Short mmCIF file of C-alpha atoms in Angstrom, two decimals:
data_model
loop_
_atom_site.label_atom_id
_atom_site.label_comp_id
_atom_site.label_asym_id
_atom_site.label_seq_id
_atom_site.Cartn_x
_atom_site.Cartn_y
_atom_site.Cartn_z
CA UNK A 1 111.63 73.44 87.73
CA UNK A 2 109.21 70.29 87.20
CA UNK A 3 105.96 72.65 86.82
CA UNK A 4 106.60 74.51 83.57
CA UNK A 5 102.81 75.50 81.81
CA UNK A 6 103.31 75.94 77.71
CA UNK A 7 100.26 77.26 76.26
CA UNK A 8 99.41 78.85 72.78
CA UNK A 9 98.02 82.40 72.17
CA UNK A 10 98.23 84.53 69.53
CA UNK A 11 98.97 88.05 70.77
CA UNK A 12 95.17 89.84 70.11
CA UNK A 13 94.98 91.56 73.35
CA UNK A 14 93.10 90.67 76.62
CA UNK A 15 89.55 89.85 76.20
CA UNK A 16 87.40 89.01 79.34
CA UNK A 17 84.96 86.36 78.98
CA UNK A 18 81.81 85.21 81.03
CA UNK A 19 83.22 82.26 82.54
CA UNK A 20 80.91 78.96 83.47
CA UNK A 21 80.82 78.79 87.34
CA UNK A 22 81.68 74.65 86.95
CA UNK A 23 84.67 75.62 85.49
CA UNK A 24 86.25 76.85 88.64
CA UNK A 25 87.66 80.04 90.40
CA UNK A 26 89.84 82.52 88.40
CA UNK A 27 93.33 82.75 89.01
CA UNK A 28 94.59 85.09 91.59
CA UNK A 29 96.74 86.96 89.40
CA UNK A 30 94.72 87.43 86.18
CA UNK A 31 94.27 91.04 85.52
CA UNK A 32 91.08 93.35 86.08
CA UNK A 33 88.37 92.16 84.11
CA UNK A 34 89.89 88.61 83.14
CA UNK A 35 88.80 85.68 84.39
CA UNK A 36 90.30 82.88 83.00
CA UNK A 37 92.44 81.19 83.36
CA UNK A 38 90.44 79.19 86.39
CA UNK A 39 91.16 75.98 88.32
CA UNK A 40 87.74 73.98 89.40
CA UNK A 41 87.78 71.67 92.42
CA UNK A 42 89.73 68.63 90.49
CA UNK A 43 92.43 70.90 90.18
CA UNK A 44 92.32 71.32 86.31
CA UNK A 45 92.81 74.60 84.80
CA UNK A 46 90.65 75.89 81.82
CA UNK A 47 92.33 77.98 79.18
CA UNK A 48 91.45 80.55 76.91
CA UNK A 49 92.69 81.80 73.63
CA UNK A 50 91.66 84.52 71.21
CA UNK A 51 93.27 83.71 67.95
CA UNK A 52 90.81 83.51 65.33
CA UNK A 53 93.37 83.75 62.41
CA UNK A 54 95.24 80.91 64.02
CA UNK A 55 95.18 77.59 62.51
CA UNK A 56 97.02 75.28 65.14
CA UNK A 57 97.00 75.98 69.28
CA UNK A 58 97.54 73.59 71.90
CA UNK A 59 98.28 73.56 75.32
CA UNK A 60 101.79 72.12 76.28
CA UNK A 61 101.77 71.29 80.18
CA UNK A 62 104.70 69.60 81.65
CA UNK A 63 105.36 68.12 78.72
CA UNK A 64 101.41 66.86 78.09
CA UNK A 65 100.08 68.55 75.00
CA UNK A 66 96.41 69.50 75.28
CA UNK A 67 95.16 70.36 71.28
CA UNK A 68 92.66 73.33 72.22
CA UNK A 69 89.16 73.85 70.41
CA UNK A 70 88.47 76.69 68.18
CA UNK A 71 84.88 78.60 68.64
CA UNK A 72 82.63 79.97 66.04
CA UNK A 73 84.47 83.62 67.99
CA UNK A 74 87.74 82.27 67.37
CA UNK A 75 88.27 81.81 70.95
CA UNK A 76 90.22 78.58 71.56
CA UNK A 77 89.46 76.69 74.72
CA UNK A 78 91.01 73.61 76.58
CA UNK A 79 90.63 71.89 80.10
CA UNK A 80 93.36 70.42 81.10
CA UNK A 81 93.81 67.02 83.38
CA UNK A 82 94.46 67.20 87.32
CA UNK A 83 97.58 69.10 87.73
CA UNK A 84 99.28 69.21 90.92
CA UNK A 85 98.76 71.86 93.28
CA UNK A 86 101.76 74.55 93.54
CA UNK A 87 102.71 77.62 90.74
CA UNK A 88 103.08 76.61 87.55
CA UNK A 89 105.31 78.86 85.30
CA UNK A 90 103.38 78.53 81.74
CA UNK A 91 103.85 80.61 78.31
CA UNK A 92 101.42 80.87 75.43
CA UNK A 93 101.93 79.71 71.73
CA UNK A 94 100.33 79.42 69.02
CA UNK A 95 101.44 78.80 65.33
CA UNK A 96 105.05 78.65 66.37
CA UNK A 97 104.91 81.94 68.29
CA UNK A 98 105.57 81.89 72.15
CA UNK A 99 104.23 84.71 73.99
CA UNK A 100 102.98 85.33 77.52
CA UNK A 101 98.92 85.26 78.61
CA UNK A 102 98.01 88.98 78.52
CA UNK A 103 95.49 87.85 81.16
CA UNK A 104 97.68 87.48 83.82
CA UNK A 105 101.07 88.92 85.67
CA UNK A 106 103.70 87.98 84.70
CA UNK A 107 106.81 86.72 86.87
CA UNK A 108 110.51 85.97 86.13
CA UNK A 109 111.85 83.03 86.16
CA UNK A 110 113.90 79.83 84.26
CA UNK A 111 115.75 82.91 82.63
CA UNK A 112 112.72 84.98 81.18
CA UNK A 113 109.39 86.67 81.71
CA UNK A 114 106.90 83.88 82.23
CA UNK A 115 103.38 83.56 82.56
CA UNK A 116 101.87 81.83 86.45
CA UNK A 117 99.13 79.97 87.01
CA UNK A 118 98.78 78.75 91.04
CA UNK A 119 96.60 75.87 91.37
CA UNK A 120 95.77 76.29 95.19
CA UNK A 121 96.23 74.07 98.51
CA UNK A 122 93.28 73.69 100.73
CA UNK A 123 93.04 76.98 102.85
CA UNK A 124 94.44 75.13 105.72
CA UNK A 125 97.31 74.18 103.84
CA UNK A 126 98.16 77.39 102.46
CA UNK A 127 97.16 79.46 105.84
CA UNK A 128 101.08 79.91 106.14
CA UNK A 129 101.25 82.04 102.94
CA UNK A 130 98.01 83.25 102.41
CA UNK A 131 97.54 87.32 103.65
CA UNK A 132 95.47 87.58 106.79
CA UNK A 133 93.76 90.68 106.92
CA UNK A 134 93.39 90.57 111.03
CA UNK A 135 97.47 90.61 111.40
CA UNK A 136 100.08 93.55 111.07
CA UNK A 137 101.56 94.04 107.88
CA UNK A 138 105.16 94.53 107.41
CA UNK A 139 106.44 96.66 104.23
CA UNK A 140 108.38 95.65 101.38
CA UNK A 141 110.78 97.99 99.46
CA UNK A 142 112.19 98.55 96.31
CA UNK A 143 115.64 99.59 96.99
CA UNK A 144 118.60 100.84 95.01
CA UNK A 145 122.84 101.16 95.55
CA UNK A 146 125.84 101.60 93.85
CA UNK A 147 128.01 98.59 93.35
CA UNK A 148 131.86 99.66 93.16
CA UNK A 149 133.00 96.19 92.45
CA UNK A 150 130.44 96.05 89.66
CA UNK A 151 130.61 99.84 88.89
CA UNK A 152 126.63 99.78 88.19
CA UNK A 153 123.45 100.22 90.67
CA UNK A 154 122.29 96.91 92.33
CA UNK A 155 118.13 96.49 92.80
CA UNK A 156 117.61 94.71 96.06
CA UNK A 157 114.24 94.32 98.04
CA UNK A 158 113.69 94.81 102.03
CA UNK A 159 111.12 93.37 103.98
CA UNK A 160 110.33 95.38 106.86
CA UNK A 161 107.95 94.06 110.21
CA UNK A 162 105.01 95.67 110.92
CA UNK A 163 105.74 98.76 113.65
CA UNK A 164 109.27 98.87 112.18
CA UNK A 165 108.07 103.05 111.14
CA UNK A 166 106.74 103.44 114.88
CA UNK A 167 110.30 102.98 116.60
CA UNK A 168 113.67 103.32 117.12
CA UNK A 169 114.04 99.58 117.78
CA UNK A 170 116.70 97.26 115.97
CA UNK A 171 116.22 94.15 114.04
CA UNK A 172 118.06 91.33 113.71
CA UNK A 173 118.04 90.49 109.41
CA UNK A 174 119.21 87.90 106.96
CA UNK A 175 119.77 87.55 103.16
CA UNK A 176 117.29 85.44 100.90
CA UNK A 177 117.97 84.29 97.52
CA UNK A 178 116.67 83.18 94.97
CA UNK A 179 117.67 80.52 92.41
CA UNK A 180 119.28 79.99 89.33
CA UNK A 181 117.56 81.79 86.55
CA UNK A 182 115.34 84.16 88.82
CA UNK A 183 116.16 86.94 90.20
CA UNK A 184 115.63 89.56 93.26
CA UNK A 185 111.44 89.78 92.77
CA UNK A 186 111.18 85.84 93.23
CA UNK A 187 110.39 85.64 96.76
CA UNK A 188 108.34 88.36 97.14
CA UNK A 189 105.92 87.39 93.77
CA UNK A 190 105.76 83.56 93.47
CA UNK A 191 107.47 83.07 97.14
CA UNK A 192 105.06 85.04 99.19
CA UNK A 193 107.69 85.86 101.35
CA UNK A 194 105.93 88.78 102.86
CA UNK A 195 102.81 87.11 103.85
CA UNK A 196 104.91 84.29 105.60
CA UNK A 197 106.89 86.96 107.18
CA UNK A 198 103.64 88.08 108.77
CA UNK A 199 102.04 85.32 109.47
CA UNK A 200 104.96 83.94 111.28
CA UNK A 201 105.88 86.67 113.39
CA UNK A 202 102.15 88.12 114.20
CA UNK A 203 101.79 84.23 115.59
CA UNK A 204 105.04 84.18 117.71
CA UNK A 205 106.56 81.61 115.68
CA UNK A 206 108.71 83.96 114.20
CA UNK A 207 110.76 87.18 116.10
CA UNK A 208 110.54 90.70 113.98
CA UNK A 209 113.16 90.70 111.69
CA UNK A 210 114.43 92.52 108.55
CA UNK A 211 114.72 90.12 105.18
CA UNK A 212 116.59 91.26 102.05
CA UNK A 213 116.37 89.84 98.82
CA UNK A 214 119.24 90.83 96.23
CA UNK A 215 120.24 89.80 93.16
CA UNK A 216 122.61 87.01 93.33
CA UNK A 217 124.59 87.45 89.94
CA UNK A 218 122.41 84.12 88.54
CA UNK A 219 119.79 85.45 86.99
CA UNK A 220 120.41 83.39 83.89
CA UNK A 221 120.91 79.97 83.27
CA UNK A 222 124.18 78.16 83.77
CA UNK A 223 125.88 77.96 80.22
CA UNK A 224 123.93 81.27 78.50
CA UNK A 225 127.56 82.87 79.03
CA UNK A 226 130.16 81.70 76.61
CA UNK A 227 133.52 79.74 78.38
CA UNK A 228 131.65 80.55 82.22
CA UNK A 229 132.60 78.26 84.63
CA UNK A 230 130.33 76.58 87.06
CA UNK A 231 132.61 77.65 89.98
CA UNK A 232 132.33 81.36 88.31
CA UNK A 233 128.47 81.10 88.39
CA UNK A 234 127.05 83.15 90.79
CA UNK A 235 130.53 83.64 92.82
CA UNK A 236 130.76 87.50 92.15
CA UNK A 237 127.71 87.89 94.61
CA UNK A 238 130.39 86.73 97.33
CA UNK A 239 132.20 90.28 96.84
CA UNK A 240 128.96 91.93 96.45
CA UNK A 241 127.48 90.65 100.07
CA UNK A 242 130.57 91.01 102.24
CA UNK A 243 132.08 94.07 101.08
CA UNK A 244 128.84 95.74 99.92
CA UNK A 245 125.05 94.81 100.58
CA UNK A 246 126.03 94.06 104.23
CA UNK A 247 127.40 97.84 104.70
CA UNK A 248 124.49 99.32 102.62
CA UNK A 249 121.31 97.49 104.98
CA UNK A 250 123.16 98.48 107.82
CA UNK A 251 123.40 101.86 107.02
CA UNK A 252 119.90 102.41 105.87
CA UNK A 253 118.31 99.87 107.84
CA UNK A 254 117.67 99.88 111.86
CA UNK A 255 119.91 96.61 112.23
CA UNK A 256 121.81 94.99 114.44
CA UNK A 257 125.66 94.57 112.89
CA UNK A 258 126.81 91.55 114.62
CA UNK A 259 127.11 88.00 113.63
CA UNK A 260 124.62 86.68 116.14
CA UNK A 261 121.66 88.82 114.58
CA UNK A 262 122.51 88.51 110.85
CA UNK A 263 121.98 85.20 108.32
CA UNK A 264 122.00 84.30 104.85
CA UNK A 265 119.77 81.76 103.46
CA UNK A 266 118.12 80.51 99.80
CA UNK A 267 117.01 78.27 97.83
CA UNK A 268 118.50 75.92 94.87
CA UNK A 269 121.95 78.01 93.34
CA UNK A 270 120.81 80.22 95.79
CA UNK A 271 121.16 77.87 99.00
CA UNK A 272 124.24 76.98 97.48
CA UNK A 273 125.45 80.54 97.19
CA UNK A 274 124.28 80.80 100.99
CA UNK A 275 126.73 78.16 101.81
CA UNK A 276 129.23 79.25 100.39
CA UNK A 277 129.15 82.43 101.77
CA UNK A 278 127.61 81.95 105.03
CA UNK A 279 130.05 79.11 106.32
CA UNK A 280 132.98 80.29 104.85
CA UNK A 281 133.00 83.64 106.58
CA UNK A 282 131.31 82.59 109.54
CA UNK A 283 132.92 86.08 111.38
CA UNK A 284 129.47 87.07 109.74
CA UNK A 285 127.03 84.65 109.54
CA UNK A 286 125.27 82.74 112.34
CA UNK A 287 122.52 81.27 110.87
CA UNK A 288 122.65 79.72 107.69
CA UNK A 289 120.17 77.90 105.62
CA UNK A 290 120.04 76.22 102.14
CA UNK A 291 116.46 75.18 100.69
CA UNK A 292 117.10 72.57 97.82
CA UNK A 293 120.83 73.49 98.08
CA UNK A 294 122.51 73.34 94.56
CA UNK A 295 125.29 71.38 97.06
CA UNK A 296 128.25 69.69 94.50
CA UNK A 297 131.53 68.80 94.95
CA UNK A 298 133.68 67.52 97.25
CA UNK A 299 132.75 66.52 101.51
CA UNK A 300 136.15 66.35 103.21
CA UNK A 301 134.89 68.03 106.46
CA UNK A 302 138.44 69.38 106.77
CA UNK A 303 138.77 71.40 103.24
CA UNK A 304 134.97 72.13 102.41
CA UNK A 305 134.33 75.59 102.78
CA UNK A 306 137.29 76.62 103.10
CA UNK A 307 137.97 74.46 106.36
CA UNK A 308 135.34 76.68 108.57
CA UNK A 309 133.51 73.24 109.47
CA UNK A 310 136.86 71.07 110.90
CA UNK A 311 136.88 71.69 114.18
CA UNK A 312 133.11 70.98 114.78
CA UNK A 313 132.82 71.71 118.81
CA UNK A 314 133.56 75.44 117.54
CA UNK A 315 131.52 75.28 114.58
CA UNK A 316 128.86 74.82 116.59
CA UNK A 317 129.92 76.51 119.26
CA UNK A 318 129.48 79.91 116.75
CA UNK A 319 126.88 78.33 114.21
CA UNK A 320 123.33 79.72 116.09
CA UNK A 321 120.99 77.70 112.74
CA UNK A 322 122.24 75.36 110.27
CA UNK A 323 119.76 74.26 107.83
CA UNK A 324 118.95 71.95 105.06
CA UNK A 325 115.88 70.98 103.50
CA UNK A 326 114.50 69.42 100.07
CA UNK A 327 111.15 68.07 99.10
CA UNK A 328 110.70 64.06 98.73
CA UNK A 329 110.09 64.49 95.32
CA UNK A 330 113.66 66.24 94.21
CA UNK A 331 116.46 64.50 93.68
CA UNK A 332 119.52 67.27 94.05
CA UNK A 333 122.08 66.77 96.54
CA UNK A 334 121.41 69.00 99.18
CA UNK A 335 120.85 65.56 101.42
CA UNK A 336 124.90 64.09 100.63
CA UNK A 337 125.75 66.39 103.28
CA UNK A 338 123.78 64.84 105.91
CA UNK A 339 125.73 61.86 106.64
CA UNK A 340 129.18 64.12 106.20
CA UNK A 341 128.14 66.40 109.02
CA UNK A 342 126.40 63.61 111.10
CA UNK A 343 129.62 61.61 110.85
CA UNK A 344 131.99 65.08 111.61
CA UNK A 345 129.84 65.94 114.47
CA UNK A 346 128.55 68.99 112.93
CA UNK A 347 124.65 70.21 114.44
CA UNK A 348 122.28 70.68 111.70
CA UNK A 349 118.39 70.81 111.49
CA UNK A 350 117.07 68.98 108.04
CA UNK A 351 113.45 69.77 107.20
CA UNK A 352 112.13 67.56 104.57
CA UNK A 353 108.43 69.15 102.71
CA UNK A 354 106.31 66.23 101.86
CA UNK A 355 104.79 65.38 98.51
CA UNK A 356 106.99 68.61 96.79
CA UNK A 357 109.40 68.81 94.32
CA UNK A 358 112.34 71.57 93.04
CA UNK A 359 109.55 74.12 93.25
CA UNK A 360 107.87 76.84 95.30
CA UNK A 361 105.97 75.04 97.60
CA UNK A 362 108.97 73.13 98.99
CA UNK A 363 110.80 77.00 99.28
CA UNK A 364 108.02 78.46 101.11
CA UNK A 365 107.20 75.69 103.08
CA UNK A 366 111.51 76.26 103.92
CA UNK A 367 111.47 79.84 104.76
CA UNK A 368 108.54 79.10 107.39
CA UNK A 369 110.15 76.43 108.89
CA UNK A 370 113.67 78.42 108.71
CA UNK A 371 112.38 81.61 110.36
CA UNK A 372 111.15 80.08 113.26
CA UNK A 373 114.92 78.57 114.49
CA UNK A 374 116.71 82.20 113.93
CA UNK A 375 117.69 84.93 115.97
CA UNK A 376 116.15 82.91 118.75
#
């Protein structure tokens, strides 16, 4: 991801400090009583550090290092230049020590615990993802089940619509995952699935549906395991969805079980992971998406996915959604396919985000664009 924050703190505990209204708004995740660090209007973010035994802190920020300024307190302070807007994954260190802000969250992702700092869109930008107080409110929920292939319990997360406690009504639901190095709390945290979900649906863009979010057996980065394979990366999530997450929503869940009213879609590893899946047991799947698709390998229409896509009039004939999308600003592969399916005849819809890179902003902007083609 292009927006990784490196600060330095030494770990003293959380102070809150009176904070200089010029310097901006706090962010939306700092804890109770902090309230920095803060974005102003030009989009740069002030830091604060309290380290008074420490005798070297900067601030790293993609790559930029920002030497920070040591008070007669021992609070160390820096104001960055103009970052873009978007979440920023950032850690703290000072003297050689990396640690995470104690004044905000923290999320997971690139492999670890990390410290986020969002610099915001305007409010008409962000509408899509920002909670509305004056809409229904679905429910998300922290939910547990035994893997036999695995022989271990399996965390997922379920994202219910609002009313879906007042009836006996079904849903139609589809898989989202995340991408390589994250794991199942991604879209809900720095995603905002829930509040797109909303949104979406409360303005008729979207129909009521039923999202999970599982792990997808990538929650590390590619090469951390010893002799692993890039075609073993991820894959045992194929066994995982078919033979046991599918069986498990539909047994807890008020879904429908047919192909028509199910999907699987995600971003990065996890778009590729959807692919792989999704087309290649297309008895399933009718809707299919990949945001920023992790897409390698070969394009011979007639042997990709295990040859699902070589007679195209029935492709599309049972393919309801097929989507692809990637910011301008990225440069992974998920557009090669274009011109293969063009050329085969294969129906696809390709959203491109403007201005965005590998990174949230192009996901979210995804999923809202996605949501609003399905179960249609």
């Amino acid at each position: 991801m292009r927006k990784i924050i490196t600060l330095a703190l030494l770990a003293a505990g959380t102070t809150a400090f009176a904070q200089n209204p010029a310097e901006g708004i706090s962010a939306e995740n700092c804890i109770p009583g902090a309230v920095y660090p803060c974005v102003d209007a030009q989009h740069r973010a002030t830091f604060i550090m309290n380290a008074p035994t420490a005798t070297e802190v900067a601030a790293d920020i993609c790559d930029k290092v920002y030497p920070m300024t040591k008070g007669a307190d021992g609070v160390w302070k820096v104001t960055t230049d103009p970052l873009v807007v978007g979440p920023h994954y950032y850690r703290l260190v000072v003297d050689g020590v990396r640690v995470n802000d104690p004044n905000v969250y923290t999320v997971y992702g690139s492999g670890s615990s990390f410290s986020m700092l969002e610099v915001p869109e305007s409010k008409e930008e962000a509408a899509y993802y920002t909670f509305n107080p004056a809409v229904e409110h679905g429910q998300v929920r922290e939910c547990q089940y035994w893997s036999e292939s695995q022989q271990k319990m399996r965390r997922c997360y379920v994202y219910t619509p609002a009313g879906y406690e007042k009836g006996k009504k079904k849903y139609p639901y589809f898989i989202l995952q995340h991408g390589m190095a994250e794991n199942e709390t991604g879209w809900h945290t720095q995603g905002k699935m829930a509040n797109i979900m909303d949104n979406a649906i409360a303005a008729g863009k979207a129909v009521p549906m039923v999202v999970v979010m599982d792990n997808g057996d990538c929650d590390y980065s590619f090469g951390a395991k010893r002799g692993e394979s890039m075609d073993q990366f991820g894959a045992s999530f194929e066994q995982v969805v078919v033979e046991e997450l599918i069986p498990y929503v539909e047994k807890t869940f008020r879904v429908y079980t047919d192909r028509k009213h199910r999907g699987i879609a995600g971003l990065s590893w996890g778009g590729k992971q959807s692919f792989d899946i999704g087309l290649t047991h297309t008895d399933l799947f009718a809707n299919v998406g990949a945001f920023s698709g992790a897409i390698f390998g070969g394009t011979d229409i007639n042997t990709m996915y295990k040859g699902s896509l070589k007679d195209a009039d029935k492709f599309n004939k049972d393919m309801d959604v097929l989507f692809l999308s990637n910011g301008t600003e990225e440069g992974l592969g998920g557009m090669m396919l274009d011109p293969v399916f063009t050329k085969a005849g294969i129906e696809f819809t390709r959203y491109v985000s403007q201005g965005t890179a590998h990174e949230w902003l192009t996901w979210r902007r995804s999923l809202n664009e996605f949501i609003q083609l399905i179960f249609k």
